[in-house]
Amino acid sequence: MKGFRLFGDYAFEFFVVTLLLALSALLVIPFVPMLVGVTAYFKESINVRRFKDIFTAIGKNIKILVFYTLFQLVIIIFPVLNVYFFNTHPESVNYFVLAVSCVALFVGIIYLVTAPTVIVNMSVTLRQLFYNGIMLLFGGLVRSIISVACIAGIVALIIFYPYVVPFTLYAAPLLISKLMNENFLKLKAKALNTSVFELKRKQTEDDYLDENGEINRTEILEKYDEEN
């Protein structure tokens, strides 16, 4: 029964997250803020996360999101359009413009992978966002390579097979948010001279506190019921 309920939770979550990201992608500008909101949403476990967390995260970080969104619109959309044009019109190819577009696209992909996690976990300026976005890659190179490859694959699908992209709008952000959060915890643990395990344990303890810092006995009882 518990497994069936969990399956239903994931199915409903898949539908809602895919719909939100698809609609925001069609409108273009809201996509980056929505991606950050979804990253904050996936930061929590399936048992405690709520859809309102998406919009809470967007509202909380709206100032940095304005600048980050403008940056991503310039560094990703125009290179994608250039690559798509040269792919469909090979007779008009300009290799210098194509090379610059590919470099810009790669930089945009890196920050599309790392920046949402930085924004969700830290209060930063745009300059600090750029710096910490690069540093986040070194929290785990294998995880970073998988994440960048995942986004690069989606960009390739946008250029060559755009009709497949909607099927990736749930799995890709979920995977990348989990991998980047592990990188963030590893760097944080190193800075605090502790372990990732201890950070996660502390975070679990904090989940039992309400907004006033008092013990939330309702959540404790719910967790006890789930474990038993």
Short mmCIF file of C-alpha atoms in Angstrom, two decimals:
data_model
loop_
_atom_site.label_atom_id
_atom_site.label_comp_id
_atom_site.label_asym_id
_atom_site.label_seq_id
_atom_site.Cartn_x
_atom_site.Cartn_y
_atom_site.Cartn_z
CA MET A 1 0.00 0.00 0.00
CA LYS A 2 2.83 2.37 0.88
CA GLY A 3 4.59 1.56 -2.41
CA PHE A 4 1.39 2.22 -4.37
CA ARG A 5 0.93 5.59 -2.66
CA LEU A 6 4.56 6.51 -3.36
CA PHE A 7 4.10 5.60 -7.02
CA GLY A 8 1.04 7.84 -7.15
CA ASP A 9 2.99 10.71 -5.56
CA TYR A 10 5.76 10.42 -8.15
CA ALA A 11 3.28 10.13 -11.03
CA PHE A 12 1.40 13.25 -9.95
CA GLU A 13 4.69 15.06 -9.33
CA PHE A 14 5.92 14.09 -12.80
CA PHE A 15 2.79 15.56 -14.38
CA VAL A 16 2.84 18.84 -12.42
CA VAL A 17 6.59 19.53 -12.73
CA THR A 18 6.61 18.67 -16.45
CA LEU A 19 3.61 20.94 -17.04
CA LEU A 20 5.14 23.87 -15.13
CA LEU A 21 8.49 23.61 -16.90
CA ALA A 22 6.90 23.08 -20.32
CA LEU A 23 4.65 26.14 -19.95
CA SER A 24 7.52 28.28 -18.69
CA ALA A 25 9.73 27.07 -21.57
CA LEU A 26 7.04 28.07 -24.10
CA LEU A 27 6.96 31.54 -22.53
CA VAL A 28 10.81 31.51 -22.52
CA ILE A 29 11.50 34.16 -19.84
CA PRO A 30 9.89 32.33 -16.87
CA PHE A 31 11.82 29.12 -17.59
CA VAL A 32 15.01 29.96 -15.66
CA PRO A 33 13.18 31.13 -12.50
CA MET A 34 10.97 28.04 -12.70
CA LEU A 35 14.04 25.82 -12.99
CA VAL A 36 15.47 27.40 -9.84
CA GLY A 37 12.14 26.88 -8.07
CA VAL A 38 12.05 23.23 -9.12
CA THR A 39 15.64 22.81 -7.88
CA ALA A 40 14.56 24.07 -4.46
CA TYR A 41 11.57 21.74 -4.59
CA PHE A 42 13.70 18.68 -5.38
CA LYS A 43 16.10 19.57 -2.58
CA GLU A 44 13.66 18.04 -0.11
CA SER A 45 12.58 14.40 0.07
CA ILE A 46 9.37 13.21 -1.58
CA ASN A 47 7.68 12.97 1.84
CA VAL A 48 8.06 16.63 2.79
CA ARG A 49 8.32 18.71 -0.40
CA ARG A 50 5.32 20.76 -1.49
CA PHE A 51 4.61 22.46 -4.82
CA LYS A 52 4.37 25.83 -3.09
CA ASP A 53 8.11 25.48 -2.36
CA ILE A 54 8.73 26.18 -6.06
CA PHE A 55 7.09 29.59 -5.96
CA THR A 56 8.43 30.39 -2.49
CA ALA A 57 11.98 29.89 -3.77
CA ILE A 58 11.31 32.09 -6.82
CA GLY A 59 9.91 34.90 -4.69
CA LYS A 60 12.73 34.64 -2.16
CA ASN A 61 15.42 34.92 -4.85
CA ILE A 62 13.68 37.21 -7.34
CA LYS A 63 16.43 39.87 -7.31
CA ILE A 64 19.27 37.58 -8.38
CA LEU A 65 16.91 35.69 -10.70
CA VAL A 66 16.32 38.82 -12.80
CA PHE A 67 20.04 39.15 -13.60
CA TYR A 68 20.65 35.41 -13.91
CA THR A 69 17.70 35.02 -16.31
CA LEU A 70 18.98 37.82 -18.57
CA PHE A 71 22.42 36.21 -18.58
CA GLN A 72 21.05 32.79 -19.56
CA LEU A 73 18.76 34.21 -22.23
CA VAL A 74 21.71 35.84 -23.96
CA ILE A 75 24.29 33.10 -23.53
CA ILE A 76 22.04 30.16 -24.45
CA ILE A 77 19.20 31.25 -26.74
CA PHE A 78 21.25 33.15 -29.32
CA PRO A 79 23.92 30.41 -29.64
CA VAL A 80 21.19 27.76 -29.97
CA LEU A 81 19.53 29.79 -32.74
CA ASN A 82 22.89 30.20 -34.49
CA VAL A 83 23.71 26.49 -34.29
CA TYR A 84 20.21 25.58 -35.47
CA PHE A 85 20.45 28.01 -38.40
CA PHE A 86 23.85 26.77 -39.52
CA ASN A 87 22.66 23.17 -39.18
CA THR A 88 19.67 23.82 -41.43
CA HIS A 89 21.54 26.17 -43.79
CA PRO A 90 25.03 24.64 -44.21
CA GLU A 91 25.73 26.82 -47.23
CA SER A 92 25.62 29.92 -44.98
CA VAL A 93 27.86 28.57 -42.22
CA ASN A 94 30.28 31.02 -40.59
CA TYR A 95 32.80 28.97 -38.65
CA PHE A 96 33.94 31.85 -36.45
CA VAL A 97 30.37 32.63 -35.34
CA LEU A 98 29.72 28.90 -34.94
CA ALA A 99 32.80 28.48 -32.72
CA VAL A 100 31.87 31.47 -30.54
CA SER A 101 28.31 30.16 -30.29
CA CYS A 102 29.52 26.72 -29.16
CA VAL A 103 31.81 28.23 -26.49
CA ALA A 104 29.03 30.49 -25.22
CA LEU A 105 26.62 27.58 -25.21
CA PHE A 106 29.02 25.47 -23.16
CA VAL A 107 29.40 28.27 -20.58
CA GLY A 108 25.63 28.67 -20.46
CA ILE A 109 25.18 24.93 -19.89
CA ILE A 110 27.65 24.97 -16.99
CA TYR A 111 25.74 27.72 -15.22
CA LEU A 112 22.40 26.14 -16.05
CA VAL A 113 23.69 23.11 -14.13
CA THR A 114 25.32 24.85 -11.19
CA ALA A 115 23.64 28.24 -10.65
CA PRO A 116 20.20 26.99 -9.50
CA THR A 117 21.80 25.03 -6.64
CA VAL A 118 23.93 28.02 -5.65
CA ILE A 119 20.91 30.35 -5.68
CA VAL A 120 18.80 27.94 -3.62
CA ASN A 121 21.48 27.41 -0.97
CA MET A 122 23.25 30.76 -0.82
CA SER A 123 22.52 34.49 -0.87
CA VAL A 124 24.82 35.77 -3.62
CA THR A 125 25.41 38.63 -6.01
CA LEU A 126 25.75 37.92 -9.74
CA ARG A 127 29.55 37.99 -9.48
CA GLN A 128 29.47 35.61 -6.53
CA LEU A 129 27.05 33.40 -8.46
CA PHE A 130 29.51 33.07 -11.34
CA TYR A 131 32.38 32.25 -8.98
CA ASN A 132 30.49 29.77 -6.82
CA GLY A 133 28.93 28.16 -9.90
CA ILE A 134 32.40 27.20 -11.12
CA MET A 135 33.50 26.10 -7.65
CA LEU A 136 30.46 23.84 -7.37
CA LEU A 137 31.77 21.77 -10.27
CA PHE A 138 34.73 20.71 -8.13
CA GLY A 139 32.52 19.27 -5.40
CA GLY A 140 32.49 16.08 -7.46
CA LEU A 141 33.85 15.97 -11.00
CA VAL A 142 32.03 12.77 -11.97
CA ARG A 143 28.69 14.17 -10.80
CA SER A 144 29.44 17.44 -12.60
CA ILE A 145 30.32 15.69 -15.86
CA ILE A 146 27.10 13.66 -15.72
CA SER A 147 25.06 16.81 -15.07
CA VAL A 148 26.70 18.84 -17.85
CA ALA A 149 26.31 15.92 -20.26
CA CYS A 150 22.65 15.68 -19.33
CA ILE A 151 21.99 19.36 -20.14
CA ALA A 152 24.12 19.14 -23.29
CA GLY A 153 22.02 16.20 -24.40
CA ILE A 154 18.82 18.17 -23.88
CA VAL A 155 20.22 21.13 -25.84
CA ALA A 156 21.05 18.70 -28.67
CA LEU A 157 17.48 17.40 -28.54
CA ILE A 158 16.17 20.99 -28.75
CA ILE A 159 18.22 21.53 -31.90
CA PHE A 160 17.58 18.19 -33.62
CA TYR A 161 14.54 16.50 -31.99
CA PRO A 162 12.58 19.17 -30.07
CA TYR A 163 9.44 17.02 -29.76
CA VAL A 164 11.28 14.66 -27.37
CA VAL A 165 12.27 17.40 -24.90
CA PRO A 166 9.04 17.39 -22.80
CA PHE A 167 9.80 13.84 -21.68
CA THR A 168 13.06 15.04 -20.08
CA LEU A 169 11.63 17.97 -18.10
CA TYR A 170 11.11 15.95 -14.93
CA ALA A 171 13.98 13.45 -14.87
CA ALA A 172 16.77 15.87 -15.84
CA PRO A 173 16.12 18.56 -13.17
CA LEU A 174 15.58 15.84 -10.56
CA LEU A 175 18.86 14.12 -11.37
CA ILE A 176 20.89 17.31 -11.68
CA SER A 177 19.50 18.87 -8.49
CA LYS A 178 20.42 15.73 -6.53
CA LEU A 179 23.92 15.54 -7.99
CA MET A 180 24.64 19.26 -7.51
CA ASN A 181 23.27 19.20 -3.98
CA GLU A 182 25.75 16.43 -3.17
CA ASN A 183 28.53 18.60 -4.60
CA PHE A 184 27.35 21.53 -2.50
CA LEU A 185 27.24 19.46 0.68
CA LYS A 186 30.71 18.10 0.01
CA LEU A 187 32.16 21.62 -0.37
CA LYS A 188 30.23 22.87 2.66
CA ALA A 189 31.42 19.95 4.77
CA LYS A 190 35.01 20.66 3.75
CA ALA A 191 34.64 24.35 4.65
CA LEU A 192 33.13 23.51 8.04
CA ASN A 193 35.63 20.69 8.70
CA THR A 194 32.88 18.12 9.11
CA SER A 195 31.35 15.33 7.02
CA VAL A 196 28.50 15.19 4.54
CA PHE A 197 26.84 12.62 6.80
CA GLU A 198 26.85 15.05 9.72
CA LEU A 199 25.40 17.83 7.56
CA LYS A 200 22.58 15.57 6.40
CA ARG A 201 21.92 14.43 9.95
CA LYS A 202 21.74 18.04 11.13
CA GLN A 203 19.42 18.89 8.26
CA THR A 204 17.12 16.02 9.24
CA GLU A 205 17.03 17.28 12.81
CA ASP A 206 16.21 20.80 11.60
CA ASP A 207 13.29 19.39 9.62
CA TYR A 208 11.62 18.58 12.95
CA LEU A 209 11.56 22.27 13.91
CA ASP A 210 8.74 24.59 12.92
CA GLU A 211 9.11 28.21 11.82
CA ASN A 212 9.45 29.28 15.46
CA GLY A 213 12.32 26.86 16.11
CA GLU A 214 10.13 24.62 18.26
CA ILE A 215 9.75 20.86 17.89
CA ASN A 216 7.13 19.98 15.30
CA ARG A 217 5.66 16.87 16.90
CA THR A 218 3.25 16.34 14.02
CA GLU A 219 6.11 15.71 11.60
CA ILE A 220 7.84 13.41 14.09
CA LEU A 221 4.69 11.32 14.48
CA GLU A 222 4.17 11.20 10.69
CA LYS A 223 7.74 10.00 10.20
CA TYR A 224 7.30 7.40 12.93
CA ASP A 225 4.12 6.13 11.25
CA GLU A 226 5.90 5.89 7.89
CA GLU A 227 8.81 3.93 9.36
CA ASN A 228 6.48 1.53 11.14
#
